[in-house]
Amino acid sequence: MDSFTRSGLTFDVRDAGPADGEPVVLLHGFPQHAGSWDRVAPGLHGAGLRTLAPDQRGYSPAARPAGRRAYVVRELVDDVRALLDAAGLERAHVVGHDWGAMVAWALAAWHPERVSSLTAVSVPHPAAFTRSFLTSSQGLKSAYMAFFQLPGAPEALLTRGNGSFLRDTLVRAGLPRADAEDTVARLRPAGALTAALNWYRALPLGAKDPVGRVRVRTLHVWSDRDGFLGRAGTEATAPYVTGDYRLEVLPGVTHWVPETAGDRLAELVTGHVRG
């Protein structure tokens, strides 16, 4: 399967590994795409697992609806459910990084019957993340999220110098330069960057739709050199998981865990999937 359709939107999917392998859905973050898993997927395939990595809403060229309301978390979660339906899967192991982790947390909380296990990379449970704004410096680390709410200004800044501002910002945050160049190139088409930013702009619209406790077996992976997500949210996550829960801290790794610690992440996911 290289694509699926939901509500007139067509999503690109990288479906790889043994066709009869246990399925693992890989959800990318901002401002990336399914290729962010390229250093993780081979390890999963070698362990006999099938991977399905979609370019999510706003990142697939044929799935860029206008307006921020189209990007509320409920819609993002329902996209993943549509992927599972299109693949003929009742359930799958779900791995999410950054924004993909936010979607994965919500999917596991709202539709646990579709999730065999959850691996949340970098981003803690949403309620723990919100709580960390009051108990730590997370608010300062996340100040860019408020800036992204502004109309037009983020696009103007991030595209400055033909995208060099965004590229250099990603590189300074630890993303390998080749990955940063690829990311910028994919965000150049008209509407692509705005669609990606709409994930942030839709956040206030979902404030009354909280992500509850998760009873799915959960692995949380956090890296101690993450410049965007501090330790407080990660340490506050356990109470929001009623199923088996384990935290794995990766020392010396930046925010970009799939790109810079792909082999280790593949080992962790494989071990978690195997139980």
Short mmCIF file of C-alpha atoms in Angstrom, two decimals:
data_model
loop_
_atom_site.label_atom_id
_atom_site.label_comp_id
_atom_site.label_asym_id
_atom_site.label_seq_id
_atom_site.Cartn_x
_atom_site.Cartn_y
_atom_site.Cartn_z
CA MET A 1 0.00 0.00 0.00
CA ASP A 2 1.48 3.34 -1.05
CA SER A 3 -1.49 5.57 -0.22
CA PHE A 4 -4.92 5.72 1.39
CA THR A 5 -7.84 8.11 1.16
CA ARG A 6 -10.04 9.69 3.81
CA SER A 7 -12.74 12.30 3.22
CA GLY A 8 -11.35 13.20 -0.18
CA LEU A 9 -7.76 13.53 1.07
CA THR A 10 -5.05 11.17 -0.20
CA PHE A 11 -2.16 10.31 2.12
CA ASP A 12 1.18 8.93 0.97
CA VAL A 13 2.40 5.88 2.94
CA ARG A 14 5.67 3.99 3.08
CA ASP A 15 4.60 0.37 3.60
CA ALA A 16 7.68 -1.80 3.99
CA GLY A 17 9.11 -4.87 5.67
CA PRO A 18 7.65 -8.39 5.70
CA ALA A 19 4.07 -8.25 4.45
CA ASP A 20 3.02 -10.79 7.07
CA GLY A 21 5.00 -9.12 9.87
CA GLU A 22 3.40 -7.64 12.94
CA PRO A 23 2.39 -4.10 11.92
CA VAL A 24 4.02 -0.99 13.37
CA VAL A 25 2.70 2.47 12.46
CA LEU A 26 5.35 5.21 12.49
CA LEU A 27 4.11 8.80 12.96
CA HIS A 28 6.52 11.64 12.21
CA GLY A 29 6.72 15.03 13.87
CA PHE A 30 7.11 18.69 12.88
CA PRO A 31 8.41 19.74 10.42
CA GLN A 32 9.31 16.34 9.02
CA HIS A 33 7.77 13.55 6.99
CA ALA A 34 7.79 9.75 6.82
CA GLY A 35 11.43 9.75 5.75
CA SER A 36 12.43 10.70 9.29
CA TRP A 37 12.05 6.97 10.09
CA ASP A 38 14.53 5.81 7.45
CA ARG A 39 17.18 4.99 10.07
CA VAL A 40 14.70 3.16 12.30
CA ALA A 41 12.67 1.09 9.84
CA PRO A 42 15.49 -1.26 8.67
CA GLY A 43 16.03 -2.48 12.22
CA LEU A 44 12.33 -3.17 12.59
CA HIS A 45 12.22 -5.00 9.26
CA GLY A 46 15.20 -7.09 10.30
CA ALA A 47 13.21 -8.13 13.36
CA GLY A 48 10.37 -9.31 11.13
CA LEU A 49 8.10 -6.30 11.60
CA ARG A 50 6.06 -4.52 8.93
CA THR A 51 6.11 -0.72 9.05
CA LEU A 52 3.55 1.76 7.79
CA ALA A 53 4.84 5.34 7.82
CA PRO A 54 2.41 7.95 6.47
CA ASP A 55 3.12 11.51 5.45
CA GLN A 56 0.48 12.91 7.74
CA ARG A 57 -2.18 15.56 7.16
CA GLY A 58 -0.62 18.68 5.70
CA TYR A 59 2.55 16.83 4.72
CA SER A 60 1.07 14.65 1.97
CA PRO A 61 0.61 17.03 -1.03
CA ALA A 62 -2.91 15.70 -1.69
CA ALA A 63 -3.94 16.02 1.97
CA ARG A 64 -3.61 19.73 2.72
CA PRO A 65 -7.04 21.08 3.64
CA ALA A 66 -7.33 24.80 4.24
CA GLY A 67 -7.95 26.31 7.65
CA ARG A 68 -6.65 25.40 11.08
CA ARG A 69 -9.84 23.61 12.16
CA ALA A 70 -9.00 20.77 9.78
CA TYR A 71 -5.91 20.01 11.91
CA VAL A 72 -7.41 19.42 15.34
CA VAL A 73 -6.08 16.32 17.06
CA ARG A 74 -9.34 14.40 16.53
CA GLU A 75 -8.85 14.70 12.77
CA LEU A 76 -5.20 13.63 13.01
CA VAL A 77 -6.19 10.59 15.08
CA ASP A 78 -8.97 9.66 12.67
CA ASP A 79 -6.45 9.76 9.83
CA VAL A 80 -4.47 7.02 11.57
CA ARG A 81 -7.63 4.98 12.10
CA ALA A 82 -8.35 5.34 8.38
CA LEU A 83 -4.82 4.09 7.63
CA LEU A 84 -5.44 0.99 9.74
CA ASP A 85 -8.78 0.41 8.02
CA ALA A 86 -7.24 0.78 4.57
CA ALA A 87 -4.51 -1.70 5.48
CA GLY A 88 -7.11 -4.16 6.81
CA LEU A 89 -5.69 -3.99 10.33
CA GLU A 90 -7.81 -4.16 13.45
CA ARG A 91 -4.89 -2.87 15.51
CA ALA A 92 -1.19 -2.10 15.30
CA HIS A 93 1.76 -1.07 17.42
CA VAL A 94 2.02 2.72 17.21
CA VAL A 95 5.23 4.74 17.45
CA GLY A 96 5.18 8.53 17.35
CA HIS A 97 7.87 11.18 17.55
CA ASP A 98 7.28 14.84 18.41
CA TRP A 99 3.81 15.77 17.06
CA GLY A 100 3.44 12.15 15.98
CA ALA A 101 3.74 11.21 19.65
CA MET A 102 0.92 13.61 20.50
CA VAL A 103 -1.28 11.85 17.93
CA ALA A 104 -0.19 8.46 19.24
CA TRP A 105 -1.03 9.38 22.84
CA ALA A 106 -4.50 10.53 21.80
CA LEU A 107 -5.12 7.46 19.65
CA ALA A 108 -4.16 5.15 22.51
CA ALA A 109 -6.37 7.05 24.98
CA TRP A 110 -9.42 7.44 22.75
CA HIS A 111 -9.24 4.18 20.78
CA PRO A 112 -7.22 1.65 22.80
CA GLU A 113 -8.80 -1.21 20.86
CA ARG A 114 -6.77 -0.13 17.80
CA VAL A 115 -3.40 0.05 19.57
CA SER A 116 -1.39 -3.06 20.45
CA SER A 117 1.31 -1.00 22.16
CA LEU A 118 2.40 2.63 22.28
CA THR A 119 5.88 4.07 21.95
CA ALA A 120 5.96 7.84 22.53
CA VAL A 121 9.28 9.42 21.54
CA SER A 122 10.28 12.78 23.03
CA VAL A 123 6.78 14.14 23.82
CA PRO A 124 5.28 13.19 27.21
CA HIS A 125 1.59 12.58 27.85
CA PRO A 126 -0.24 15.79 26.84
CA ALA A 127 -1.58 16.40 30.35
CA ALA A 128 1.90 15.99 31.81
CA PHE A 129 3.26 18.33 29.15
CA THR A 130 0.70 20.99 30.08
CA ARG A 131 1.47 20.53 33.77
CA SER A 132 5.18 21.01 33.12
CA PHE A 133 4.51 24.60 32.01
CA LEU A 134 3.64 25.38 35.64
CA THR A 135 6.44 23.41 37.28
CA SER A 136 9.49 24.02 35.09
CA SER A 137 11.05 26.11 32.34
CA GLN A 138 9.03 24.27 29.69
CA GLY A 139 7.07 27.43 28.90
CA LEU A 140 10.28 29.12 27.77
CA LYS A 141 11.31 26.12 25.69
CA SER A 142 7.88 26.15 24.02
CA ALA A 143 7.62 29.90 23.41
CA TYR A 144 7.81 29.26 19.66
CA MET A 145 4.39 27.58 19.88
CA ALA A 146 2.81 30.93 20.79
CA PHE A 147 4.66 32.61 17.92
CA PHE A 148 3.32 29.98 15.52
CA GLN A 149 -0.23 31.14 16.35
CA LEU A 150 0.35 34.40 14.52
CA PRO A 151 -0.93 34.66 10.93
CA GLY A 152 1.77 34.96 8.31
CA ALA A 153 4.70 35.96 10.51
CA PRO A 154 6.02 32.41 11.13
CA GLU A 155 5.91 31.64 7.40
CA ALA A 156 7.81 34.83 6.64
CA LEU A 157 10.52 34.08 9.20
CA LEU A 158 10.95 30.38 8.45
CA THR A 159 11.22 30.93 4.69
CA ARG A 160 13.71 33.79 5.04
CA GLY A 161 16.79 33.32 2.89
CA ASN A 162 15.04 30.73 0.74
CA GLY A 163 14.53 28.59 3.82
CA SER A 164 18.04 29.02 5.21
CA PHE A 165 16.68 30.35 8.53
CA LEU A 166 14.66 27.17 9.11
CA ARG A 167 17.48 24.95 7.90
CA ASP A 168 20.05 26.57 10.19
CA THR A 169 17.65 26.49 13.14
CA LEU A 170 17.11 22.76 12.69
CA VAL A 171 20.84 22.11 12.36
CA ARG A 172 21.59 24.09 15.54
CA ALA A 173 18.99 21.97 17.32
CA GLY A 174 20.87 18.81 16.32
CA LEU A 175 19.18 17.65 13.11
CA PRO A 176 21.76 16.40 10.58
CA ARG A 177 22.25 18.93 7.79
CA ALA A 178 21.14 16.59 5.02
CA ASP A 179 17.87 15.95 6.84
CA ALA A 180 17.39 19.67 7.41
CA GLU A 181 17.95 20.40 3.71
CA ASP A 182 15.41 17.75 2.76
CA THR A 183 12.89 19.10 5.25
CA VAL A 184 13.18 22.63 3.89
CA ALA A 185 12.82 21.44 0.31
CA ARG A 186 9.60 19.59 1.12
CA LEU A 187 8.12 22.68 2.76
CA ARG A 188 8.78 24.99 -0.22
CA PRO A 189 5.64 24.18 -2.29
CA ALA A 190 2.81 26.66 -1.85
CA GLY A 191 0.76 25.90 1.24
CA ALA A 192 3.06 23.20 2.63
CA LEU A 193 4.55 25.21 5.50
CA THR A 194 1.20 26.74 6.46
CA ALA A 195 -0.34 23.26 6.59
CA ALA A 196 2.42 22.07 8.92
CA LEU A 197 2.01 25.13 11.15
CA ASN A 198 -1.74 24.57 11.29
CA TRP A 199 -1.12 21.63 13.65
CA TYR A 200 -0.03 24.25 16.21
CA ARG A 201 -2.72 26.74 15.25
CA ALA A 202 -5.43 24.15 15.84
CA LEU A 203 -4.31 23.45 19.41
CA PRO A 204 -6.59 26.07 21.04
CA LEU A 205 -9.57 24.57 19.20
CA GLY A 206 -9.04 21.21 20.92
CA ALA A 207 -8.57 22.55 24.44
CA LYS A 208 -11.91 21.10 25.58
CA ASP A 209 -11.11 17.65 24.16
CA PRO A 210 -8.48 16.33 26.61
CA VAL A 211 -6.39 13.22 26.17
CA GLY A 212 -7.24 11.00 29.11
CA ARG A 213 -5.35 8.22 30.81
CA VAL A 214 -3.82 5.50 28.65
CA ARG A 215 -4.32 1.84 29.50
CA VAL A 216 -2.26 0.58 26.55
CA ARG A 217 1.19 -0.89 27.25
CA THR A 218 3.48 2.14 26.86
CA LEU A 219 7.16 2.91 26.33
CA HIS A 220 8.23 6.55 26.62
CA VAL A 221 11.60 7.46 25.12
CA TRP A 222 13.17 10.80 25.99
CA SER A 223 16.64 12.16 25.22
CA ASP A 224 18.47 14.33 27.73
CA ARG A 225 19.82 16.83 25.16
CA ASP A 226 16.38 17.69 23.83
CA GLY A 227 16.28 21.47 23.54
CA PHE A 228 12.50 21.59 23.10
CA LEU A 229 11.21 19.20 25.75
CA GLY A 230 12.52 19.23 29.30
CA ARG A 231 12.61 16.51 31.93
CA ALA A 232 9.60 17.73 33.95
CA GLY A 233 6.91 16.55 31.53
CA THR A 234 8.60 13.20 31.08
CA GLU A 235 8.85 12.65 34.85
CA ALA A 236 5.17 13.59 35.26
CA THR A 237 3.92 11.12 32.62
CA ALA A 238 3.71 7.83 34.55
CA PRO A 239 0.50 8.67 36.48
CA TYR A 240 -1.34 9.16 33.19
CA VAL A 241 -0.68 5.57 32.07
CA THR A 242 -2.65 2.82 33.79
CA GLY A 243 -1.19 0.06 31.63
CA ASP A 244 2.38 -1.21 31.86
CA TYR A 245 4.70 1.78 31.56
CA ARG A 246 8.44 2.14 31.06
CA LEU A 247 10.64 5.19 30.57
CA GLU A 248 13.89 4.97 28.62
CA VAL A 249 16.26 7.96 28.73
CA LEU A 250 18.82 8.30 25.94
CA PRO A 251 21.90 10.16 27.19
CA GLY A 252 23.65 12.60 24.88
CA VAL A 253 20.92 12.49 22.20
CA THR A 254 19.13 15.57 20.89
CA HIS A 255 15.44 15.96 20.05
CA TRP A 256 15.84 14.21 16.71
CA VAL A 257 15.90 10.67 18.07
CA PRO A 258 14.81 8.79 14.89
CA GLU A 259 17.48 10.51 12.79
CA THR A 260 20.38 10.43 15.26
CA ALA A 261 19.73 7.30 17.33
CA GLY A 262 17.81 5.19 14.84
CA ASP A 263 19.44 1.85 15.61
CA ARG A 264 18.91 2.25 19.35
CA LEU A 265 15.32 3.33 18.87
CA ALA A 266 14.68 0.32 16.63
CA GLU A 267 16.03 -1.96 19.37
CA LEU A 268 13.79 -0.34 21.96
CA VAL A 269 10.69 -0.51 19.77
CA THR A 270 11.37 -4.13 18.84
CA GLY A 271 11.78 -5.11 22.47
CA HIS A 272 8.60 -3.28 23.39
CA VAL A 273 6.61 -4.84 20.54
CA ARG A 274 7.82 -8.29 21.52
CA GLY A 275 6.80 -7.60 25.11
#
